PDB file of C-alpha atoms in Angstrom:
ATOM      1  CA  UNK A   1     -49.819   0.893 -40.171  1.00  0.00           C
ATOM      2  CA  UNK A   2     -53.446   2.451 -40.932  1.00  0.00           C
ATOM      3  CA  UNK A   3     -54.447   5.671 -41.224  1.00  0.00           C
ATOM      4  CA  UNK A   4     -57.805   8.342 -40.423  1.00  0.00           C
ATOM      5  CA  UNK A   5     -58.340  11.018 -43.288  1.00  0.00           C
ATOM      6  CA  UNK A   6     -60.522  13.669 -41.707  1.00  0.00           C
ATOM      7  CA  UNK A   7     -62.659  14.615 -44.390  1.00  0.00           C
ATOM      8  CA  UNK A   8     -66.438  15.545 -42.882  1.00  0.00           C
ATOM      9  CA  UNK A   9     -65.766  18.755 -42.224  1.00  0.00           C
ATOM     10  CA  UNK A  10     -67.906  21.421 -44.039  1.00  0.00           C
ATOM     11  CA  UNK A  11     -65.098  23.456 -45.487  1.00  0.00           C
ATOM     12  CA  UNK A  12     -67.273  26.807 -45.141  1.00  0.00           C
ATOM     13  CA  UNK A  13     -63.683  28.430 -46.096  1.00  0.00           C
ATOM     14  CA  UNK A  14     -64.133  27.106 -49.644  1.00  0.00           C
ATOM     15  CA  UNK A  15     -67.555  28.590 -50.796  1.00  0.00           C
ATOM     16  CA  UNK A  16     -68.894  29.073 -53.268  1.00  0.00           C
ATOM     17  CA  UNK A  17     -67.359  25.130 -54.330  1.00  0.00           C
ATOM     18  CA  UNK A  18     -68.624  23.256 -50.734  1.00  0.00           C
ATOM     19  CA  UNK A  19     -72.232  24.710 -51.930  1.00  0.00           C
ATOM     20  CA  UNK A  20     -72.304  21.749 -54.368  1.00  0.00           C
ATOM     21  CA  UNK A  21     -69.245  19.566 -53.356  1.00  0.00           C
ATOM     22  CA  UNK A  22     -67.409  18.679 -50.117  1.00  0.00           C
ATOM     23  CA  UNK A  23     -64.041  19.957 -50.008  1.00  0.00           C
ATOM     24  CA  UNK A  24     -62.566  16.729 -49.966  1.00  0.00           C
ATOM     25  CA  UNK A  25     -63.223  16.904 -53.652  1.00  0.00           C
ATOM     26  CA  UNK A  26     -61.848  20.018 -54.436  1.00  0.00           C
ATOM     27  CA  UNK A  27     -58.748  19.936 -57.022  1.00  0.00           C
ATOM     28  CA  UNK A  28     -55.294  20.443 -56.940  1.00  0.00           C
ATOM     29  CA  UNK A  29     -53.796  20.235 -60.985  1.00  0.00           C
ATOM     30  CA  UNK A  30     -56.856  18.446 -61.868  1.00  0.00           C
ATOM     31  CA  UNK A  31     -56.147  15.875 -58.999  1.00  0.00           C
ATOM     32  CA  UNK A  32     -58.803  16.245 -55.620  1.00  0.00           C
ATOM     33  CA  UNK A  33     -57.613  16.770 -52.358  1.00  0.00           C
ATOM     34  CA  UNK A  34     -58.602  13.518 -51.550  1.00  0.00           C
ATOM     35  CA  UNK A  35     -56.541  11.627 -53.481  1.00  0.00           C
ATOM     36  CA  UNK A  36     -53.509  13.233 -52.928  1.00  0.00           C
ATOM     37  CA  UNK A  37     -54.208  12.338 -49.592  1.00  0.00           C
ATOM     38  CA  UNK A  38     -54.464   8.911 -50.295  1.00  0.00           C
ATOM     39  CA  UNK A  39     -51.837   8.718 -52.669  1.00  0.00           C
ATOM     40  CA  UNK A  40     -49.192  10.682 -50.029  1.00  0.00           C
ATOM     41  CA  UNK A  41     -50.131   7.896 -47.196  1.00  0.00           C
ATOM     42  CA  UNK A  42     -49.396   5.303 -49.940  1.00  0.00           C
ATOM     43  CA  UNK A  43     -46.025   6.833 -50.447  1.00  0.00           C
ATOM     44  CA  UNK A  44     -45.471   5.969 -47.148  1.00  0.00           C
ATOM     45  CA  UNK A  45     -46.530   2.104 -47.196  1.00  0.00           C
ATOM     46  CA  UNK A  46     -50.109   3.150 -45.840  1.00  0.00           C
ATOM     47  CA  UNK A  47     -53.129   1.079 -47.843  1.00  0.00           C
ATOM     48  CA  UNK A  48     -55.950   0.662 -44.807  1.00  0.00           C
ATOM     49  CA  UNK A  49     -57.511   3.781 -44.360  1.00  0.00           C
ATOM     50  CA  UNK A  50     -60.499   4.954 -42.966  1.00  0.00           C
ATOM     51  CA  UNK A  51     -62.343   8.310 -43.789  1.00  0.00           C
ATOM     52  CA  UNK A  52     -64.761   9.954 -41.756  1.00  0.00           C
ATOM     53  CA  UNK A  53     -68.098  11.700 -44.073  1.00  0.00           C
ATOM     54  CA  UNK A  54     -70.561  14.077 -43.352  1.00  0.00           C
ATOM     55  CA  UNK A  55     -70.692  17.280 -45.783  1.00  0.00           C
ATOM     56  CA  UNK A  56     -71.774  15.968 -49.422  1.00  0.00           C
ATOM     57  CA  UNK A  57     -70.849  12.182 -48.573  1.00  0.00           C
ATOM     58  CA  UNK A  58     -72.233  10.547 -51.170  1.00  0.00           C
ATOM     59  CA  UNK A  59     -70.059  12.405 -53.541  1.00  0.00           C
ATOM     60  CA  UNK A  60     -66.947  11.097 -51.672  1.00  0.00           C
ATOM     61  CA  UNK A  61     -68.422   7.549 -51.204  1.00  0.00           C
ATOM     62  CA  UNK A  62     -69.563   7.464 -55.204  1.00  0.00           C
ATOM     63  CA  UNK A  63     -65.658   8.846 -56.263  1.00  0.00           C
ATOM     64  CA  UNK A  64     -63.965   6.132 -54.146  1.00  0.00           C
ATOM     65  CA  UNK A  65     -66.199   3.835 -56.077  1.00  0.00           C
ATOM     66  CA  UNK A  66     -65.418   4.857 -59.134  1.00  0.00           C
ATOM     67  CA  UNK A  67     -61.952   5.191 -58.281  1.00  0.00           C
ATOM     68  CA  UNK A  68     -61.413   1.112 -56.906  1.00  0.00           C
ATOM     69  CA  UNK A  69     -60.589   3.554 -53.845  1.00  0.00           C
ATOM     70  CA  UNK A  70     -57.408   4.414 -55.407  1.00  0.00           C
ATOM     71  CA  UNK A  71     -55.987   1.198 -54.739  1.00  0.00           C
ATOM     72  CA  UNK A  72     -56.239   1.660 -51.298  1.00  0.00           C
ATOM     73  CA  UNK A  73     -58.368  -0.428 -48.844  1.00  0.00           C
ATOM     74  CA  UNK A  74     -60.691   2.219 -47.770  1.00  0.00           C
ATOM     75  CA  UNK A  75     -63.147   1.848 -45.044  1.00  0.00           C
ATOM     76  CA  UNK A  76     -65.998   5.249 -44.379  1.00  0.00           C
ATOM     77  CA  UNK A  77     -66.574   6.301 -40.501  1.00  0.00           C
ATOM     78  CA  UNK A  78     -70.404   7.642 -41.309  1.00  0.00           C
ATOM     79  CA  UNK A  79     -71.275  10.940 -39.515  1.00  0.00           C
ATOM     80  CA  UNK A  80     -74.039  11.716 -41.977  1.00  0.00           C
ATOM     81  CA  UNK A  81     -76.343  12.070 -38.902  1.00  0.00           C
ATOM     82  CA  UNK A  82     -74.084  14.290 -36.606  1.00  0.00           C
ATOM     83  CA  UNK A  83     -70.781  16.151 -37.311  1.00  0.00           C
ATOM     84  CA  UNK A  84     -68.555  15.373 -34.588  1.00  0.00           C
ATOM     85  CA  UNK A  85     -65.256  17.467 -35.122  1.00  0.00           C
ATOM     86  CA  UNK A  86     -61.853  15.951 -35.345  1.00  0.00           C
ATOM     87  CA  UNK A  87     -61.624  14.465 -31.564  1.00  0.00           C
ATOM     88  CA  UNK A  88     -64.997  12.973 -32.118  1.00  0.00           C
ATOM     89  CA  UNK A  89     -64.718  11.988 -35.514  1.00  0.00           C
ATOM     90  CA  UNK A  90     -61.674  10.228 -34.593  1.00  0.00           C
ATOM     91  CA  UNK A  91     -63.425   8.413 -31.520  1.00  0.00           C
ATOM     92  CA  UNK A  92     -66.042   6.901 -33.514  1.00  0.00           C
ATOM     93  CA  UNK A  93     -63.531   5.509 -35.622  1.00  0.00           C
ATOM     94  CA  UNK A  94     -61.601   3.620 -32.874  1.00  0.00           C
ATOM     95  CA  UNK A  95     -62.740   0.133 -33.813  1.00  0.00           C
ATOM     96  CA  UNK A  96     -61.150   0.568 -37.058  1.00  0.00           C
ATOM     97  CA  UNK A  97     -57.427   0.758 -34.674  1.00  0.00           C
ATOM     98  CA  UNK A  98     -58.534  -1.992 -32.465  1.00  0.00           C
ATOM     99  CA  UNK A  99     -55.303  -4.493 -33.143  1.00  0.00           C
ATOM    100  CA  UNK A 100     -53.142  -1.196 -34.010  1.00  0.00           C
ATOM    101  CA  UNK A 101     -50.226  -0.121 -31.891  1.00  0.00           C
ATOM    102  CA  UNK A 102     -49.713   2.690 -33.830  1.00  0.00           C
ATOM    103  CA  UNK A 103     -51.574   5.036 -36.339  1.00  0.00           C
ATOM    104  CA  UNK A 104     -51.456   8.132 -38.710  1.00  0.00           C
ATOM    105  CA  UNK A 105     -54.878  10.605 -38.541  1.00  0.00           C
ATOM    106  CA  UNK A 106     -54.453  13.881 -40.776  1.00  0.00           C
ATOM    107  CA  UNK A 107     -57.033  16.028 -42.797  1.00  0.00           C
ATOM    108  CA  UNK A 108     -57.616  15.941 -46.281  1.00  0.00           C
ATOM    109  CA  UNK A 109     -57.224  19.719 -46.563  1.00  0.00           C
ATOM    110  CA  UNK A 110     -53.321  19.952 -45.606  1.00  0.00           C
ATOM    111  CA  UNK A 111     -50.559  19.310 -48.664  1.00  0.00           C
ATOM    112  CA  UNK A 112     -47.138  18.976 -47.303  1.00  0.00           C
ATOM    113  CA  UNK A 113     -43.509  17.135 -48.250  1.00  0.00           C
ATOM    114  CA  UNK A 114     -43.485  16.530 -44.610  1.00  0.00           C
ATOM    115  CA  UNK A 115     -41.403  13.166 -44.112  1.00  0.00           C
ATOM    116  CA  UNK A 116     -44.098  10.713 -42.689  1.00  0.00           C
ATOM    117  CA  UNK A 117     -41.929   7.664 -42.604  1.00  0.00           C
ATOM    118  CA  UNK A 118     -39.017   9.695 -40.644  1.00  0.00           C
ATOM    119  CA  UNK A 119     -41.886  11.128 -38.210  1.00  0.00           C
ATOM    120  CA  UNK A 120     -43.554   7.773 -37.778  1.00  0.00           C
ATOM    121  CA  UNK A 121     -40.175   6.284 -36.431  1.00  0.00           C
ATOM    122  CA  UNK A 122     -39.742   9.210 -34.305  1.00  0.00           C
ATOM    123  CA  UNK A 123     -42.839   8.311 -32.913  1.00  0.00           C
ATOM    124  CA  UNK A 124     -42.158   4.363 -32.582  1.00  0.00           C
ATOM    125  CA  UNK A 125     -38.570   5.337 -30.398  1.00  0.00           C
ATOM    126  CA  UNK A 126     -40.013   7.365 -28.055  1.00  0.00           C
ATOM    127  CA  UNK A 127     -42.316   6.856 -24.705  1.00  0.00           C
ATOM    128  CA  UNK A 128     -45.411   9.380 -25.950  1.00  0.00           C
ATOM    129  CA  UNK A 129     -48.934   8.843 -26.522  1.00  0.00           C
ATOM    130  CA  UNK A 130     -49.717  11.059 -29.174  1.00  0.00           C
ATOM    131  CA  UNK A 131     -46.665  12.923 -31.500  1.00  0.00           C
ATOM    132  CA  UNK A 132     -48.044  15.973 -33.544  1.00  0.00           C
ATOM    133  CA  UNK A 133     -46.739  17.848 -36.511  1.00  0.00           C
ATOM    134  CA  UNK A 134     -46.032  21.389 -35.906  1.00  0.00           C
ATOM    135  CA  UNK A 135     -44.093  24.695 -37.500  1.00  0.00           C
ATOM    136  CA  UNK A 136     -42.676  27.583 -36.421  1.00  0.00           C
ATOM    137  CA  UNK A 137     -44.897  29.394 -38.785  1.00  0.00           C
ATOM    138  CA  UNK A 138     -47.652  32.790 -37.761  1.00  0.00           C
ATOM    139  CA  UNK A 139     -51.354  30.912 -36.842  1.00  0.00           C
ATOM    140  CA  UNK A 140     -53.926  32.760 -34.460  1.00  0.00           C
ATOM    141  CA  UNK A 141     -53.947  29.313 -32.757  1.00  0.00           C
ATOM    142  CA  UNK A 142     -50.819  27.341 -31.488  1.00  0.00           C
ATOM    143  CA  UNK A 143     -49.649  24.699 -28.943  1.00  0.00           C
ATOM    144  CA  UNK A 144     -47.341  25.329 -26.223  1.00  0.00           C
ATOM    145  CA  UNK A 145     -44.122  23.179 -26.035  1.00  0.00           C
ATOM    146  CA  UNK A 146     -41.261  23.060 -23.548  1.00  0.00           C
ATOM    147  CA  UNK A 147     -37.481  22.683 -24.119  1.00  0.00           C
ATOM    148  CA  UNK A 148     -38.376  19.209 -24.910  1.00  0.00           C
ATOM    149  CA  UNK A 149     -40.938  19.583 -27.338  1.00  0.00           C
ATOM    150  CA  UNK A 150     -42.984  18.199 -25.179  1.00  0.00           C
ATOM    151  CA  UNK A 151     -47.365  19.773 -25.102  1.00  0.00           C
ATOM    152  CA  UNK A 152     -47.749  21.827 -21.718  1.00  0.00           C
ATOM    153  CA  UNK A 153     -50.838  24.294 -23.631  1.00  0.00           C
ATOM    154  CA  UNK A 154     -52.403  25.917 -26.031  1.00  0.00           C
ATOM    155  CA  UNK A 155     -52.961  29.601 -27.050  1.00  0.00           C
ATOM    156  CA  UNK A 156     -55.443  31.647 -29.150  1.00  0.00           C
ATOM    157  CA  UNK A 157     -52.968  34.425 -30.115  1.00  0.00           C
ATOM    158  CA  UNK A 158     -56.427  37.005 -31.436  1.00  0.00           C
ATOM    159  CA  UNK A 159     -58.198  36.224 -27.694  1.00  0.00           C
ATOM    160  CA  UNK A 160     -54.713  35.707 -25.592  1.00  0.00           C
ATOM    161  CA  UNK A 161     -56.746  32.904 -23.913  1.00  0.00           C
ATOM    162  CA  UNK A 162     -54.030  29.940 -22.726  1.00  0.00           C
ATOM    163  CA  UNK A 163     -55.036  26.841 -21.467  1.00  0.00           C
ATOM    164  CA  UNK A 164     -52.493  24.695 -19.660  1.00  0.00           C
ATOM    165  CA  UNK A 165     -51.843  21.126 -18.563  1.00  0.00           C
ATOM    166  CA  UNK A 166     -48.328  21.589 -17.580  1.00  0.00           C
ATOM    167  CA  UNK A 167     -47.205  24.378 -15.900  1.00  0.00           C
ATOM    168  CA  UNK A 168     -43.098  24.856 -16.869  1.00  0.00           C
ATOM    169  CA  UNK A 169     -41.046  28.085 -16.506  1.00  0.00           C
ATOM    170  CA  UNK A 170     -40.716  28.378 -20.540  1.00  0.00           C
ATOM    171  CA  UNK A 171     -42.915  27.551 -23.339  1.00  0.00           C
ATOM    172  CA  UNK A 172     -42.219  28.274 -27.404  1.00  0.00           C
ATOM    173  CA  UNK A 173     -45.541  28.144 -29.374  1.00  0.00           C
ATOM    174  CA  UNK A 174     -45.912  26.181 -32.852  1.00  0.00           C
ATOM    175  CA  UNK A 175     -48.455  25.970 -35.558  1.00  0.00           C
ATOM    176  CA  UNK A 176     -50.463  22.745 -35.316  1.00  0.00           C
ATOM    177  CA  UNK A 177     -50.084  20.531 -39.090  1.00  0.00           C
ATOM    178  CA  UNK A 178     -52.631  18.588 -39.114  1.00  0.00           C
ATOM    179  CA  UNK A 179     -50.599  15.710 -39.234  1.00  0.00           C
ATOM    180  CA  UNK A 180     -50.355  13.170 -36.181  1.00  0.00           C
ATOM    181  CA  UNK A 181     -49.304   9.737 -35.165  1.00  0.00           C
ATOM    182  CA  UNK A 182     -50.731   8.131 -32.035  1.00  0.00           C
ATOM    183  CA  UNK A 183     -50.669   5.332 -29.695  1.00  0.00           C
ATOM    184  CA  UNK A 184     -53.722   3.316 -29.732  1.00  0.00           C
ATOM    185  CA  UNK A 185     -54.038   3.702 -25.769  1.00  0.00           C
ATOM    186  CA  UNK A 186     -55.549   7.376 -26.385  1.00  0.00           C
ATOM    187  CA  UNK A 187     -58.510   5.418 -26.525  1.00  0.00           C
ATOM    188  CA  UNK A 188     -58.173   4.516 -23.122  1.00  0.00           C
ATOM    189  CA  UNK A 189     -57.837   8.175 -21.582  1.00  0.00           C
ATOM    190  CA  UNK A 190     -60.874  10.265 -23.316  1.00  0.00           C
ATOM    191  CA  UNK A 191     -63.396  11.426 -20.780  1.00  0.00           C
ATOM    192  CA  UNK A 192     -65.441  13.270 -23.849  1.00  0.00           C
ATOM    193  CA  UNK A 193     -68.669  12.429 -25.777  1.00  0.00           C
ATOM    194  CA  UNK A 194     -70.212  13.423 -28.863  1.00  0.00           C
ATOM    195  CA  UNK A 195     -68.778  16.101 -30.811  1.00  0.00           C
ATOM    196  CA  UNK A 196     -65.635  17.863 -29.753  1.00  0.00           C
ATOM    197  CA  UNK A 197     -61.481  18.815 -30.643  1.00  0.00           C
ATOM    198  CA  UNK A 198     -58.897  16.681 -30.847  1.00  0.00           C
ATOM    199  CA  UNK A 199     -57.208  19.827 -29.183  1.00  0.00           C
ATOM    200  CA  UNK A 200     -59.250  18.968 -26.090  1.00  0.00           C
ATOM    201  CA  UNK A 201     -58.376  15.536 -26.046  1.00  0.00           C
ATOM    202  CA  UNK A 202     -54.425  16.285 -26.349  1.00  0.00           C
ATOM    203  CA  UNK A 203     -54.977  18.698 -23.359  1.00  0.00           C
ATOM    204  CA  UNK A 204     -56.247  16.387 -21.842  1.00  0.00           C
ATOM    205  CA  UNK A 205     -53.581  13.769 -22.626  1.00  0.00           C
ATOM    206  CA  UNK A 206     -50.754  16.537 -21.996  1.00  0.00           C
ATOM    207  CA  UNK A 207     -51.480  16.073 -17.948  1.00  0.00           C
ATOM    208  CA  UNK A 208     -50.601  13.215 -17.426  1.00  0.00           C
ATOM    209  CA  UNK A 209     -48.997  11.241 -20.642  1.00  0.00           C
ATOM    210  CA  UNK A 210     -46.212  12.366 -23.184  1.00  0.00           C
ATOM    211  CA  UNK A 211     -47.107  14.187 -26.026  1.00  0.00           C
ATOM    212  CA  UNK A 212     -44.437  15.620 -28.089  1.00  0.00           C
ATOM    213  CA  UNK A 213     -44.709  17.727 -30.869  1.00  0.00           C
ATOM    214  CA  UNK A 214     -42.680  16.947 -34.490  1.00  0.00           C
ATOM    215  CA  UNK A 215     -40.864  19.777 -35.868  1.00  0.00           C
ATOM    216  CA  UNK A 216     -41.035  20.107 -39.615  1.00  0.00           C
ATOM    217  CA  UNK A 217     -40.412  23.856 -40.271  1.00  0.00           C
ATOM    218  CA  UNK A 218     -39.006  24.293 -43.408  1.00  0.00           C
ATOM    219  CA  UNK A 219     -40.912  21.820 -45.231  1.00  0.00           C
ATOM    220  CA  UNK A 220     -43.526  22.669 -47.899  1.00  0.00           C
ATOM    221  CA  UNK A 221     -46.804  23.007 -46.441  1.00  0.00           C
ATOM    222  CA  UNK A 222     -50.180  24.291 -47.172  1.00  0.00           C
ATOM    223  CA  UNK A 223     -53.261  24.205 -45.798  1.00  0.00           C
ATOM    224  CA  UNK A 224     -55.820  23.683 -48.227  1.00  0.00           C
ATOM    225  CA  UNK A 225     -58.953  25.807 -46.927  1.00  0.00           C
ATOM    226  CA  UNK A 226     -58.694  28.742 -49.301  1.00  0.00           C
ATOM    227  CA  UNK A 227     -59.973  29.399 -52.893  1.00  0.00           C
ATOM    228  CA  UNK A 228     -56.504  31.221 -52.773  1.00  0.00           C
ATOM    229  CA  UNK A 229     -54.976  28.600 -51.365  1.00  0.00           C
ATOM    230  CA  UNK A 230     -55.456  26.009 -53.933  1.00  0.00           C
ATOM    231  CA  UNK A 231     -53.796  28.012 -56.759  1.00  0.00           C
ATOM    232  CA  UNK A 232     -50.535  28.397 -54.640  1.00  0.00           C
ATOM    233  CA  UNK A 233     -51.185  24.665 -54.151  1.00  0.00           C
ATOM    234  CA  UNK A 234     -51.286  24.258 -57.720  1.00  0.00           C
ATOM    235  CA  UNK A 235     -47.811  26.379 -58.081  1.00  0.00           C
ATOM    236  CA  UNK A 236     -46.170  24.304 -55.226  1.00  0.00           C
ATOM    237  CA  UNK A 237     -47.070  20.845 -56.278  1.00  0.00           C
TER     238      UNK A 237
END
């Protein structure tokens, strides 16, 4: 299987370090977040990679080098010219997927012990389009499951906007991880151009496809957008 490491983004949470540096770079026990990245998808049997660069992407492209891309086969998705977001980050990147059935996308920034090879299968037995890694955890954004995990919306818990593709009697919101594998057809279904959310696009997909979420609450997991939030990272790995 191959994988998408969002890593474009300009991590505006991290200042004063993605002044100089993207965050993609930014250390964890003297380690960046980008090879932990790289190194967890490895754990998992995952060498082809591609990762999308905007923000400081020489520095990533000159660290891979340097780095024999941490024995990984590591392809870039250039968005030097225009930042895209996650949905089209990861549209720009289809031709990398073109003979994949399946793939991983995640973002550099997240550190979890989240069992990939357990969710992958998950994935692989069931009928959806697009399986996504969520918590029961407090986030002032969250998709909207049903009984059967599967997406019906989204909510902004600080607005109380809701947007909804299915409308069922009961819905139980969950933190978004990050983390997703997906069916190679999404590329088929996605009526959007230039830059905009993967949110959008699962939305989108929720309507008329299957897209379930993953439940991994009670794993470790951290999301890496903090000064703050790389010392606990330190602590916890």
């Amino acid at each position: 299987m191959k994988a998408m490491i969002f890593a474009a983004g300009m991590g505006t949470r991290l200042k004063p370090f993605t002044n100089y540096h993207p965050k993609a770079l930014a250390e964890v026990n003297s380690t960046t977040l980008l090879e932990l990245c790289i190194r967890y998808l490895q754990r998992y049997g995952i060498y082809d990679v591609v990762i999308n660069v905007h923000h400081f992407a020489e520095q990533i492209e000159d660290k891979l080098l340097k780095n024999d891309d941490f024995d990984s086969r590591i392809a870039i998705s250039d968005e030097r010219n225009e930042l895209l977001d996650t949905g089209g980050g990861l549209k720009k990147a289809a031709w990398f997927f073109e003979h994949e059935q399946n793939f991983v996308v995640l973002n550099v920034d997240v550190l979890t012990n989240l069992d990939l090879e357990k969710m992958m299968g998950t994935h692989e037995a069931s009928d959806t389009i697009a399986t996504l890694a969520v918590m029961k955890r407090d986030s002032s954004r969250q998709f909207l499951f049903d009984e059967h995990m599967n997406l019906c919306g989204w909510a902004n818990n600080n607005t109380n906007e809701q947007r909804i593709s299915r409308e069922v009697s009961w819905m139980q919101p969950f933190a978004f991880s990050g983390i997703q594998v997906l069916s190679a057809s999404i590329f088929n279904d996605c009526p959007f151009h230039g830059a905009f959310s993967i949110v959008n696009w699962y939305l989108h997909l929720a309507k008329t496809h299957i897209v379930k979420g993953y439940d991994h609450s009670g794993n470790i997991f951290i999301d890496v957008g903090k000064p703050e939030s790389l010392e606990k990272a330190a602590y916890l790995f």
